Amino acid sequence: MADDTLTDFAREPFTHAGRSHVVLRSGTGPAVIVMAEIPGITPKVAQFARRVRDIGCTVVLPDLFGVAGRDPDPKAHGWTGAAMTGLRALAHICVSREFTTLAAGRTSPVVTWLRALAVREHERCGGPGVGALGMCFTGGYALAMATDERLLAPVLCQPSLPLAVTAGKRRSLDISPSDLRTIQQRCEAGLTVLGLRFRGDRIAPAERFAALREKLGAAFIGIELDDEAAHPEGLLPPHSVLTEHLIDEPGQPTRQALDQVLDHFRTRLLALPDPA
C-alpha cells in the first residue's frame, strides 16, 4: 500500500483537562472510537476504520502518535523510512507522560482524555452509546474506557500492555483495581468485552486472555486464531489481527474475526429497539 491521504476524514482538535490531540472523523451514526497500534494511523488502520464507518457508524480516530496516513511498509519508503516511522512513534510514547507501558494495575493517564472524547462523541452522534476498539499498545484502553456506562461495545485487539517482560506482567492488565471493579460490575449487568489475538503472539500473551476470562467471566469473549491464519506477508510474526495480518477474503479466519467485530458494533450500537 501507499500513504493514505485520509481526505475522507475531517480533522479537528479535542482538548480535555489540558490534553489536546487531533481527532479524525468520518461517517454518521453512533460513534466508534478506533485507537491505532504503533506506529499510528496507518493505511490499514484507516482501511479498518472505513469498514466500521460503512456499517453505519461514525468512526473516530484519535491521532495519539506517529504520522497519520503514513505507510510503515518498507515497500513504500524503504527500510530506513520504515524504521524511522516506528522510531518516531516509540520516541513520542517513551517521553510522554500520557502512556504507561510497564506498570501493572494502573490506568494510563490518556484514558481520561479518551473517556471525555467518548462522552463528547455520544452527545454529538447520538445512539444508545459508544463503541471503542484498541490495538496492541492501545488495546487495553478500550477496556479502561468502559467504566463509563455510555461505552457499550469494547474490543481489545492483541492488547500488549503492560509489556510482557515477566511472568507476572504477562497476566497483568493496564487498568487500576478500582476501574476493573467498575467494569466487573458492568459485566455482571450485561456488558460484553471482545478480545482478539493470535495464539503464538508473545506480545499479547495467552496469560493475559486467561486473566481477562478470570476477571470478567463469561462476559469476555476471546477470539484466538492459529498463527497459520495470519497473512504471510506481514512484517512481524502473527500479531495484528485486523490490519497487518488480515487476509480479507471470505472464509479466512481473520476475515471471520473482522466480521465478528463489526457484528459486535452492529448488535450493541445499531440494533433497532423491539416494537412496543
Short mmCIF file of C-alpha atoms in Angstrom, two decimals:
data_model
loop_
_atom_site.label_atom_id
_atom_site.label_comp_id
_atom_site.label_asym_id
_atom_site.label_seq_id
_atom_site.Cartn_x
_atom_site.Cartn_y
_atom_site.Cartn_z
CA MET A 1 0.00 0.00 0.00
CA ALA A 2 0.96 3.66 -0.40
CA ASP A 3 0.44 6.52 2.03
CA ASP A 4 -3.22 7.31 2.68
CA THR A 5 -4.25 10.95 2.22
CA LEU A 6 -7.22 10.42 4.56
CA THR A 7 -9.17 13.04 2.62
CA ASP A 8 -12.47 11.38 3.53
CA PHE A 9 -11.83 12.16 7.21
CA ALA A 10 -12.46 15.52 8.86
CA ARG A 11 -9.77 16.67 11.30
CA GLU A 12 -10.30 18.71 14.43
CA PRO A 13 -8.62 19.13 17.82
CA PHE A 14 -10.18 17.85 21.02
CA THR A 15 -8.96 19.20 24.35
CA HIS A 16 -9.78 17.98 27.84
CA ALA A 17 -8.07 18.71 31.15
CA GLY A 18 -5.10 20.32 29.44
CA ARG A 19 -4.53 17.47 26.98
CA SER A 20 -5.15 18.00 23.29
CA HIS A 21 -4.96 15.70 20.26
CA VAL A 22 -6.23 15.92 16.72
CA VAL A 23 -9.18 13.63 16.01
CA LEU A 24 -10.12 12.22 12.59
CA ARG A 25 -13.85 11.61 11.99
CA SER A 26 -15.91 10.14 9.18
CA GLY A 27 -19.44 8.83 8.73
CA THR A 28 -22.76 9.16 10.51
CA GLY A 29 -24.48 7.20 13.24
CA PRO A 30 -23.33 6.11 16.71
CA ALA A 31 -19.65 6.72 17.41
CA VAL A 32 -16.93 4.06 17.47
CA ILE A 33 -13.53 5.24 18.71
CA VAL A 34 -10.69 3.36 16.99
CA MET A 35 -7.29 3.65 18.68
CA ALA A 36 -4.37 2.77 16.44
CA GLU A 37 -1.46 0.48 17.10
CA ILE A 38 2.16 1.59 16.75
CA PRO A 39 3.24 3.39 14.54
CA GLY A 40 -0.11 5.20 14.36
CA ILE A 41 -2.98 5.63 11.92
CA THR A 42 -1.52 3.59 9.06
CA PRO A 43 -3.37 2.99 5.78
CA LYS A 44 -4.50 -0.41 7.07
CA VAL A 45 -5.85 1.11 10.30
CA ALA A 46 -7.71 3.65 8.17
CA GLN A 47 -8.99 0.84 5.97
CA PHE A 48 -10.41 -0.91 9.04
CA ALA A 49 -11.95 2.38 10.21
CA ARG A 50 -13.75 2.72 6.90
CA ARG A 51 -15.26 -0.74 7.38
CA VAL A 52 -16.67 0.47 10.70
CA ARG A 53 -17.99 3.62 9.03
CA ASP A 54 -19.62 1.59 6.28
CA ILE A 55 -21.83 -0.38 8.67
CA GLY A 56 -23.49 2.90 9.69
CA CYS A 57 -21.28 4.30 12.46
CA THR A 58 -19.28 7.50 12.90
CA VAL A 59 -15.69 6.33 13.15
CA VAL A 60 -13.42 8.47 15.34
CA LEU A 61 -9.64 8.06 15.28
CA PRO A 62 -7.57 9.90 17.91
CA ASP A 63 -4.18 10.82 16.44
CA LEU A 64 -2.14 9.92 19.53
CA PHE A 65 1.29 9.23 17.97
CA GLY A 66 3.03 8.77 14.65
CA VAL A 67 2.22 10.37 11.28
CA ALA A 68 -1.39 9.78 10.26
CA GLY A 69 -1.68 8.12 6.87
CA ARG A 70 1.97 7.11 6.52
CA ASP A 71 2.58 3.57 5.30
CA PRO A 72 5.15 1.78 7.51
CA ASP A 73 5.84 -0.92 4.91
CA PRO A 74 9.41 -0.74 3.52
CA LYS A 75 7.91 -1.06 0.03
CA ALA A 76 6.52 2.46 0.47
CA HIS A 77 9.51 4.32 1.96
CA GLY A 78 12.38 1.82 2.09
CA TRP A 79 13.76 0.10 5.16
CA THR A 80 15.25 3.31 6.55
CA GLY A 81 11.95 5.14 6.16
CA ALA A 82 10.07 2.25 7.77
CA ALA A 83 12.47 2.21 10.72
CA MET A 84 12.18 5.97 11.21
CA THR A 85 8.38 5.75 11.15
CA GLY A 86 8.40 3.26 14.01
CA LEU A 87 11.13 5.01 15.98
CA ARG A 88 9.36 8.37 15.87
CA ALA A 89 6.19 6.84 17.29
CA LEU A 90 8.12 4.98 20.01
CA ALA A 91 10.09 8.07 20.95
CA HIS A 92 6.89 10.05 21.44
CA ILE A 93 5.38 7.31 23.60
CA CYS A 94 8.51 6.95 25.72
CA VAL A 95 8.77 10.65 26.60
CA SER A 96 5.06 11.30 27.05
CA ARG A 97 3.52 11.02 30.49
CA GLU A 98 0.18 10.08 28.94
CA PHE A 99 1.17 6.45 28.42
CA THR A 100 2.03 3.77 30.96
CA THR A 101 3.99 0.89 29.43
CA LEU A 102 5.33 -1.26 32.27
CA ALA A 103 3.18 -0.65 35.34
CA ALA A 104 0.53 -3.29 36.01
CA GLY A 105 -2.71 -2.40 37.75
CA ARG A 106 -2.64 1.18 36.53
CA THR A 107 -4.83 3.00 34.05
CA SER A 108 -2.84 5.17 31.62
CA PRO A 109 -3.50 8.92 32.03
CA VAL A 110 -4.54 9.24 28.37
CA VAL A 111 -7.63 7.14 29.15
CA THR A 112 -9.16 10.12 30.99
CA TRP A 113 -8.92 12.08 27.74
CA LEU A 114 -10.35 9.15 25.77
CA ARG A 115 -13.30 8.84 28.13
CA ALA A 116 -14.04 12.54 27.69
CA LEU A 117 -13.82 12.10 23.92
CA ALA A 118 -16.35 9.26 24.13
CA VAL A 119 -18.73 11.46 26.12
CA ARG A 120 -18.42 14.28 23.55
CA GLU A 121 -18.94 11.90 20.63
CA HIS A 122 -22.01 10.33 22.21
CA GLU A 123 -23.54 13.78 22.69
CA ARG A 124 -22.67 14.65 19.12
CA CYS A 125 -23.63 11.42 17.33
CA GLY A 126 -26.48 10.12 19.47
CA GLY A 127 -27.48 6.47 19.55
CA PRO A 128 -27.59 4.12 22.51
CA GLY A 129 -23.91 4.53 23.31
CA VAL A 130 -20.35 4.37 22.00
CA GLY A 131 -18.01 1.63 20.83
CA ALA A 132 -14.25 1.54 21.35
CA LEU A 133 -11.51 -0.59 19.82
CA GLY A 134 -7.85 -0.54 20.80
CA MET A 135 -4.98 -2.30 19.04
CA CYS A 136 -1.74 -3.59 20.56
CA PHE A 137 -0.32 -0.68 22.58
CA THR A 138 -3.82 0.85 22.92
CA GLY A 139 -5.64 -2.48 23.23
CA GLY A 140 -6.36 -2.21 26.93
CA TYR A 141 -7.61 1.36 26.65
CA ALA A 142 -10.91 0.12 25.25
CA LEU A 143 -11.45 -1.85 28.47
CA ALA A 144 -10.49 1.03 30.76
CA MET A 145 -12.87 3.34 28.89
CA ALA A 146 -15.74 1.02 29.78
CA THR A 147 -16.04 2.47 33.29
CA ASP A 148 -18.44 4.90 31.62
CA GLU A 149 -21.87 3.39 31.01
CA ARG A 150 -22.03 5.06 27.60
CA LEU A 151 -19.30 2.67 26.39
CA LEU A 152 -21.35 -0.30 25.17
CA ALA A 153 -19.03 -2.20 22.83
CA PRO A 154 -15.37 -2.51 23.90
CA VAL A 155 -12.96 -4.51 21.73
CA LEU A 156 -9.38 -5.40 22.73
CA CYS A 157 -7.20 -6.32 19.74
CA GLN A 158 -3.95 -8.02 20.76
CA PRO A 159 -3.62 -5.94 24.00
CA SER A 160 0.09 -5.61 24.73
CA LEU A 161 0.31 -3.58 27.95
CA PRO A 162 1.88 -3.88 30.37
CA LEU A 163 4.81 -5.14 28.33
CA ALA A 164 5.09 -8.89 28.92
CA VAL A 165 8.65 -8.86 30.27
CA THR A 166 7.98 -11.14 33.27
CA ALA A 167 5.56 -13.93 34.12
CA GLY A 168 3.59 -11.57 36.32
CA LYS A 169 3.35 -8.92 33.61
CA ARG A 170 2.02 -11.49 31.15
CA ARG A 171 -1.03 -11.99 33.38
CA SER A 172 -1.43 -8.32 34.18
CA LEU A 173 -3.81 -5.70 32.79
CA ASP A 174 -3.17 -1.99 32.26
CA ILE A 175 -6.12 -0.92 34.40
CA SER A 176 -6.43 0.18 38.01
CA PRO A 177 -8.17 -2.10 40.55
CA SER A 178 -10.99 0.40 41.08
CA ASP A 179 -11.61 0.74 37.33
CA LEU A 180 -11.57 -3.05 36.99
CA ARG A 181 -14.17 -3.44 39.74
CA THR A 182 -16.45 -0.98 37.96
CA ILE A 183 -16.13 -2.94 34.72
CA GLN A 184 -16.75 -6.24 36.50
CA GLN A 185 -19.99 -4.78 37.85
CA ARG A 186 -20.95 -3.67 34.36
CA CYS A 187 -20.19 -7.16 33.03
CA GLU A 188 -22.47 -8.65 35.65
CA ALA A 189 -25.15 -6.26 34.38
CA GLY A 190 -24.73 -7.34 30.75
CA LEU A 191 -21.62 -5.68 29.25
CA THR A 192 -19.72 -7.89 26.77
CA VAL A 193 -16.00 -7.44 26.07
CA LEU A 194 -14.48 -8.81 22.86
CA GLY A 195 -10.79 -9.75 22.61
CA LEU A 196 -8.66 -10.91 19.65
CA ARG A 197 -5.16 -12.38 19.40
CA PHE A 198 -3.06 -14.97 17.61
CA ARG A 199 -2.25 -18.00 19.78
CA GLY A 200 1.51 -17.70 19.33
CA ASP A 201 1.67 -13.95 19.97
CA ARG A 202 4.12 -13.23 22.79
CA ILE A 203 3.38 -9.50 22.71
CA ALA A 204 -0.26 -10.15 23.62
CA PRO A 205 0.29 -13.35 25.60
CA ALA A 206 -2.19 -16.12 26.31
CA GLU A 207 -1.86 -15.47 30.04
CA ARG A 208 -3.44 -12.05 29.57
CA PHE A 209 -6.53 -13.55 27.96
CA ALA A 210 -6.65 -16.11 30.77
CA ALA A 211 -6.63 -13.23 33.27
CA LEU A 212 -9.43 -11.48 31.38
CA ARG A 213 -11.53 -14.65 31.47
CA GLU A 214 -10.83 -15.00 35.18
CA LYS A 215 -11.72 -11.37 35.95
CA LEU A 216 -14.69 -10.93 33.61
CA GLY A 217 -16.07 -14.46 33.34
CA ALA A 218 -18.46 -15.24 30.50
CA ALA A 219 -18.65 -11.53 29.65
CA PHE A 220 -15.24 -11.82 27.99
CA ILE A 221 -15.34 -13.37 24.51
CA GLY A 222 -11.79 -14.22 23.50
CA ILE A 223 -11.12 -14.96 19.83
CA GLU A 224 -7.77 -16.74 19.47
CA LEU A 225 -6.55 -17.62 15.99
CA ASP A 226 -3.91 -20.08 14.86
CA ASP A 227 -0.74 -18.39 13.66
CA GLU A 228 -1.19 -20.06 10.29
CA ALA A 229 -4.27 -17.88 9.74
CA ALA A 230 -2.14 -14.71 9.57
CA HIS A 231 -1.29 -13.02 6.29
CA PRO A 232 2.09 -14.47 5.26
CA GLU A 233 3.39 -11.07 4.07
CA GLY A 234 3.14 -9.42 7.49
CA LEU A 235 6.37 -7.72 8.53
CA LEU A 236 6.23 -9.17 12.06
CA PRO A 237 5.21 -12.57 13.43
CA PRO A 238 1.41 -13.00 13.67
CA HIS A 239 0.06 -10.13 15.78
CA SER A 240 -2.26 -7.56 14.15
CA VAL A 241 -5.49 -9.47 13.54
CA LEU A 242 -7.48 -6.70 11.84
CA THR A 243 -4.72 -4.86 9.98
CA GLU A 244 -1.25 -6.14 9.04
CA HIS A 245 -2.13 -9.83 9.29
CA LEU A 246 -5.69 -9.67 7.95
CA ILE A 247 -6.48 -11.85 4.93
CA ASP A 248 -9.57 -10.06 3.69
CA GLU A 249 -11.20 -12.96 1.90
CA PRO A 250 -14.44 -14.82 2.75
CA GLY A 251 -13.81 -17.92 4.84
CA GLN A 252 -10.44 -16.77 6.16
CA PRO A 253 -10.23 -16.86 9.99
CA THR A 254 -9.01 -13.25 10.20
CA ARG A 255 -11.90 -12.11 7.98
CA GLN A 256 -14.30 -14.02 10.22
CA ALA A 257 -12.79 -12.23 13.22
CA LEU A 258 -13.27 -8.88 11.46
CA ASP A 259 -16.90 -9.76 10.75
CA GLN A 260 -17.41 -10.70 14.39
CA VAL A 261 -16.07 -7.30 15.49
CA LEU A 262 -18.39 -5.48 13.08
CA ASP A 263 -21.31 -7.58 14.32
CA HIS A 264 -20.38 -6.63 17.89
CA PHE A 265 -20.80 -2.97 16.95
CA ARG A 266 -23.98 -3.60 14.96
CA THR A 267 -25.66 -5.52 17.76
CA ARG A 268 -24.86 -3.05 20.53
CA LEU A 269 -24.99 0.26 18.69
CA LEU A 270 -27.26 -0.19 15.66
CA ALA A 271 -29.84 -2.81 16.59
CA LEU A 272 -33.36 -1.43 16.35
CA PRO A 273 -35.39 -1.48 19.58
CA ASP A 274 -38.18 -4.00 19.87
CA PRO A 275 -41.57 -2.50 18.93
CA ALA A 276 -43.70 -1.58 21.91
#
